Coordinates of C-alpha atoms and ligand atoms in Angstrom, one line a residue:
M1 CA 75.6 95.4 74.9
K2 CA 74.1 99.0 75.8
I3 CA 74.2 100.4 79.3
Q4 CA 72.4 102.9 81.1
L5 CA 72.6 103.9 84.6
L6 CA 69.1 105.7 84.8
P7 CA 68.9 109.6 85.9
S8 CA 67.0 109.7 89.3
T9 CA 66.9 113.7 89.1
F10 CA 66.9 116.3 86.4
D11 CA 67.7 120.3 86.1
A12 CA 65.3 122.7 85.5
H13 CA 65.8 122.4 81.7
G14 CA 65.2 118.5 81.7
Q15 CA 68.6 117.5 81.6
A16 CA 69.5 114.6 84.0
T17 CA 71.6 115.5 86.9
L18 CA 75.4 114.1 87.7
E19 CA 74.3 113.1 90.9
Q20 CA 73.2 109.5 91.7
R21 CA 70.6 109.3 94.4
L22 CA 68.5 106.4 93.4
T23 CA 70.4 102.9 91.6
C24 CA 68.7 100.8 88.2
F25 CA 71.0 100.1 85.2
L26 CA 69.3 99.3 82.1
I27 CA 70.9 97.0 79.7
D28 CA 69.8 96.8 76.2
D29 CA 66.6 98.6 76.8
C30 CA 65.1 95.4 78.2
V31 CA 66.8 94.0 81.4
A32 CA 66.7 96.5 84.4
I33 CA 69.3 96.1 87.4
D34 CA 67.5 97.3 90.3
A35 CA 64.7 99.7 89.7
G36 CA 65.3 102.8 91.7
S37 CA 64.4 104.9 88.5
I38 CA 62.4 102.8 86.6
A39 CA 59.1 104.6 86.8
I40 CA 61.0 108.2 86.6
A41 CA 63.1 107.8 83.7
L42 CA 62.5 105.2 81.1
T43 CA 61.4 106.5 77.5
P44 CA 57.6 105.5 76.3
E45 CA 59.6 102.7 74.3
Q46 CA 62.1 101.3 76.9
Q47 CA 58.7 101.0 79.3
N48 CA 56.9 98.6 76.6
S49 CA 60.5 96.8 76.4
V50 CA 61.3 96.5 80.0
R51 CA 60.0 93.2 81.5
D52 CA 62.6 91.8 83.4
I53 CA 64.3 93.4 86.7
I54 CA 66.9 91.9 88.7
V55 CA 66.5 93.2 92.2
T56 CA 69.9 92.8 93.6
H57 CA 68.6 93.9 97.5
P58 CA 65.3 95.4 98.7
H59 CA 66.9 99.4 100.0
M60 CA 65.0 102.0 99.1
D61 CA 67.3 103.6 96.8
H62 CA 67.3 100.2 94.5
I63 CA 63.3 100.0 94.4
A64 CA 62.1 103.0 94.8
S65 CA 60.0 103.6 91.9
L66 CA 59.3 99.7 91.4
P67 CA 55.8 99.9 92.3
I68 CA 54.9 102.6 90.4
F69 CA 56.2 101.3 87.2
I70 CA 54.0 98.3 87.9
D71 CA 51.0 100.8 88.6
D72 CA 51.5 102.6 85.6
L73 CA 51.8 99.6 83.3
Y74 CA 49.2 98.0 85.0
P75 CA 46.3 98.1 82.9
T76 CA 48.6 97.6 79.3
L77 CA 51.2 94.4 80.6
K78 CA 50.1 91.7 78.4
Q79 CA 52.8 89.8 80.2
P80 CA 53.6 89.7 84.2
M81 CA 56.6 91.8 84.8
R82 CA 58.7 89.3 86.3
I83 CA 61.1 90.3 89.4
H84 CA 64.5 88.0 89.5
A85 CA 65.7 88.2 92.8
T86 CA 67.1 85.6 95.8
R87 CA 64.0 84.0 97.9
E88 CA 65.7 86.1 100.8
V89 CA 65.0 89.1 98.9
I90 CA 61.7 88.3 97.5
G91 CA 60.1 87.7 101.4
L92 CA 61.5 91.0 102.1
L93 CA 59.5 92.7 99.3
E94 CA 56.4 90.7 100.3
R95 CA 56.8 91.5 103.9
D96 CA 57.7 95.2 103.6
V97 CA 57.1 96.7 100.2
F98 CA 54.4 94.8 98.4
N99 CA 51.9 93.8 101.2
W100 CA 48.7 96.0 101.2
N101 CA 50.5 98.9 103.5
V102 CA 52.6 100.3 102.1
Y103 CA 51.5 99.2 98.2
P104 CA 49.2 96.2 96.5
R105 CA 50.5 92.8 96.3
F106 CA 50.9 92.8 92.5
S107 CA 51.9 89.1 92.7
D108 CA 47.7 88.3 93.5
L109 CA 46.9 90.4 91.1
K110 CA 45.6 90.0 87.3
N111 CA 45.0 92.4 84.6
D112 CA 42.8 91.5 81.6
Y113 CA 45.6 89.8 80.4
G114 CA 46.6 87.9 83.2
P115 CA 48.8 88.2 86.1
V116 CA 51.0 91.7 86.4
M117 CA 53.8 90.9 88.4
E118 CA 55.9 87.4 88.6
Y119 CA 58.8 86.7 91.3
V120 CA 61.3 84.4 89.4
P121 CA 63.8 83.1 92.4
I122 CA 67.4 82.9 91.7
P123 CA 68.2 79.3 91.6
D124 CA 71.1 78.2 94.6
S125 CA 73.6 77.9 91.9
G126 CA 73.1 81.7 91.0
E127 CA 73.2 81.2 87.4
F128 CA 70.2 81.9 85.3
S129 CA 68.9 83.3 82.0
V130 CA 67.2 86.6 81.4
A131 CA 65.9 87.6 78.0
H132 CA 69.6 87.0 76.2
L133 CA 71.6 87.6 78.6
R134 CA 72.9 84.9 80.9
V135 CA 73.3 85.9 84.5
K136 CA 75.7 84.7 87.6
A137 CA 74.6 86.2 91.0
V138 CA 76.9 86.2 94.1
A139 CA 76.4 87.5 97.7
V140 CA 78.2 90.4 98.3
N141 CA 78.7 91.9 102.0
H142 CA 76.0 94.6 102.5
I143 CA 73.5 94.8 105.7
V144 CA 70.8 93.1 103.6
P145 CA 71.2 90.1 101.8
T146 CA 72.7 91.4 98.7
V147 CA 74.1 90.0 95.4
G148 CA 76.6 91.2 92.7
L149 CA 76.3 90.7 89.5
L150 CA 78.2 89.1 86.5
V151 CA 76.6 89.6 83.0
T152 CA 77.1 88.6 79.6
D153 CA 75.3 88.2 76.4
G154 CA 78.1 86.0 75.1
K155 CA 79.9 88.6 73.1
S156 CA 80.8 91.5 76.0
C157 CA 80.9 90.2 79.9
V158 CA 80.3 93.1 82.5
A159 CA 80.3 93.2 86.6
F160 CA 77.8 95.1 89.0
S161 CA 79.1 94.4 92.9
S162 CA 75.8 96.0 94.0
D163 CA 76.1 97.4 97.4
T164 CA 78.9 95.9 99.2
A165 CA 81.8 96.4 101.9
E166 CA 85.1 94.2 101.4
T167 CA 84.4 90.9 100.1
D168 CA 85.9 87.8 98.2
A169 CA 83.6 85.1 96.6
F170 CA 82.8 88.0 94.5
W171 CA 86.0 88.7 93.4
E172 CA 87.1 85.1 93.2
V173 CA 84.3 84.3 90.6
L174 CA 85.2 87.3 88.5
N175 CA 88.7 86.6 88.4
K176 CA 87.8 82.8 87.1
T177 CA 85.9 85.0 84.2
K178 CA 88.1 84.4 80.8
H179 CA 87.2 88.4 80.0
L180 CA 85.8 91.2 81.8
D181 CA 84.6 94.3 79.8
A182 CA 83.8 96.7 82.5
L183 CA 82.9 96.6 86.5
F184 CA 80.3 98.5 87.8
I185 CA 81.7 99.5 91.9
E186 CA 80.2 101.0 94.2
A187 CA 81.8 104.3 96.4
S188 CA 79.3 105.5 98.6
F189 CA 81.1 107.5 101.2
P190 CA 84.4 109.8 101.2
D191 CA 87.3 108.0 103.2
E192 CA 86.6 110.8 106.3
M193 CA 83.6 109.0 106.6
S194 CA 85.3 105.2 107.0
K195 CA 83.2 104.3 110.1
L196 CA 80.0 105.1 108.8
A197 CA 80.8 103.0 105.6
E198 CA 81.7 100.2 107.6
V199 CA 78.3 100.2 109.8
S200 CA 76.2 100.4 106.8
R201 CA 78.5 98.1 104.5
H202 CA 79.7 99.8 102.0
L203 CA 83.3 101.3 100.0
T204 CA 85.5 104.3 100.6
P205 CA 87.2 105.1 97.9
S206 CA 90.2 104.1 99.9
S207 CA 88.7 100.5 100.5
L208 CA 87.4 100.3 96.9
G209 CA 91.3 100.5 95.9
K210 CA 92.1 97.8 97.9
E211 CA 89.2 95.4 96.5
L212 CA 90.3 96.3 93.1
K213 CA 93.8 94.8 93.8
K214 CA 92.0 91.2 95.0
L215 CA 90.8 91.3 90.8
S216 CA 93.3 89.7 88.5
H217 CA 91.5 91.4 85.3
N218 CA 93.7 94.4 83.9
G219 CA 92.7 96.8 81.2
M220 CA 88.6 96.3 81.6
D221 CA 86.5 99.8 82.3
I222 CA 86.3 100.5 86.0
L223 CA 83.2 103.0 86.6
A224 CA 82.1 103.9 90.2
V225 CA 78.8 104.3 91.0
H226 CA 76.2 105.0 93.9
L227 CA 78.1 107.7 95.0
K228 CA 76.3 110.0 98.0
P229 CA 75.2 113.0 96.5
T230 CA 76.7 115.3 99.4
H231 CA 79.9 113.9 99.5
R232 CA 80.6 113.5 95.0
E233 CA 83.2 116.2 95.1
S234 CA 85.2 114.9 97.4
I235 CA 84.7 110.5 96.8
I236 CA 85.7 111.9 93.4
K237 CA 89.0 114.1 94.1
Q238 CA 89.9 110.4 96.3
L239 CA 89.0 108.2 93.7
K240 CA 91.5 110.3 91.2
E241 CA 94.1 110.1 93.9
L242 CA 93.9 106.5 93.4
N243 CA 95.7 106.7 90.4
I244 CA 94.1 103.4 88.8
P245 CA 93.7 103.8 84.9
N246 CA 90.5 103.1 83.1
L247 CA 88.6 104.3 86.8
S248 CA 86.1 106.6 85.9
V249 CA 82.3 108.1 87.6
M250 CA 79.2 106.6 85.9
S251 CA 77.3 109.5 84.2
P252 CA 73.7 108.9 85.3
G253 CA 71.5 109.0 81.5
K254 CA 74.7 108.8 79.2
I255 CA 74.5 105.6 76.8
Y256 CA 77.6 103.4 77.2
Y257 CA 78.3 100.0 74.7
W258 CA 80.7 97.5 75.6
Ligands
ZN301 ZN1 71.9 99.5 100.3
ZN302 ZN1 72.1 101.3 97.7

C-alpha cells in the first residue's frame, strides 16, 4: 500500500514544508482520506485517478480545498467524485459548505457526462469498500461526529485515528485485527496545552502515550500526524521523550509503503 500525507505548504523552491496545516492522505494514488490539501498538492496524474474521498469529519483543515478540487475538475469528470462519509457528516457538508452560499451544491449539478459529485453514506456497520480497499469506520471522540478508519488492501492493513481525544471503541477494533502495519495517530498540542486539547478533543504526547497502552499490537509503525505547526518542535520533543519504539512523525510529501 502506497500512502502519502499531502503537503499543505511549500517553500520558495517549491519543496513541501514539514509543517502540516491541512489533512489529506492519499492511498495508492486513487483514494483520499480527508481533503484538506487535495486541490493543492496532487500531481495531474493523481487528479485524474482520485475519484473516492473519505471524509472523517467536516472541520476546515480536513475539507478546506475539497470544493476547489471539484470545481477544478468540473468539466472533465466522467464519473462523479464520490464522497464517503457518515450520514451526519454528509448533512453537515450540505448544510454548511455546499449550500450555494459558501460554495455551489455540486451534488445537484451535472456536466456533459453526468453528475459531478455523489455522496456515499457509510453504512451503520461502518464497513464498506472503496476502490480496491476494504474500510471499517469507527466513531472516535472529537468535538463533531468523526470516524477513525481501518483500511486494508488484503495484504497490508493500516489505521487512521483522525482527530480524537481519549477513545476506546477504535482501539478495540484495532486489537481484534490480526495484523496491523501502521497507525497514523494525531498529536495536536504539546503537553502544556492539555486544557485546550481537552476542550477541543485532541491528543497531546502524554495522552497519546496513554492511548497507545490500550493497543495490543507490537511492532507496527506509529506515525504522529496533525501536529499544530506553531508547537511542532515541542510536540516532537515530547513525543521522543515517550521512548515508544517505531514512533515517528510523518513527513508531508514523502511516499511511504507498507
Ligand atoms: Zn477536527
Ligand atoms: Zn483536524
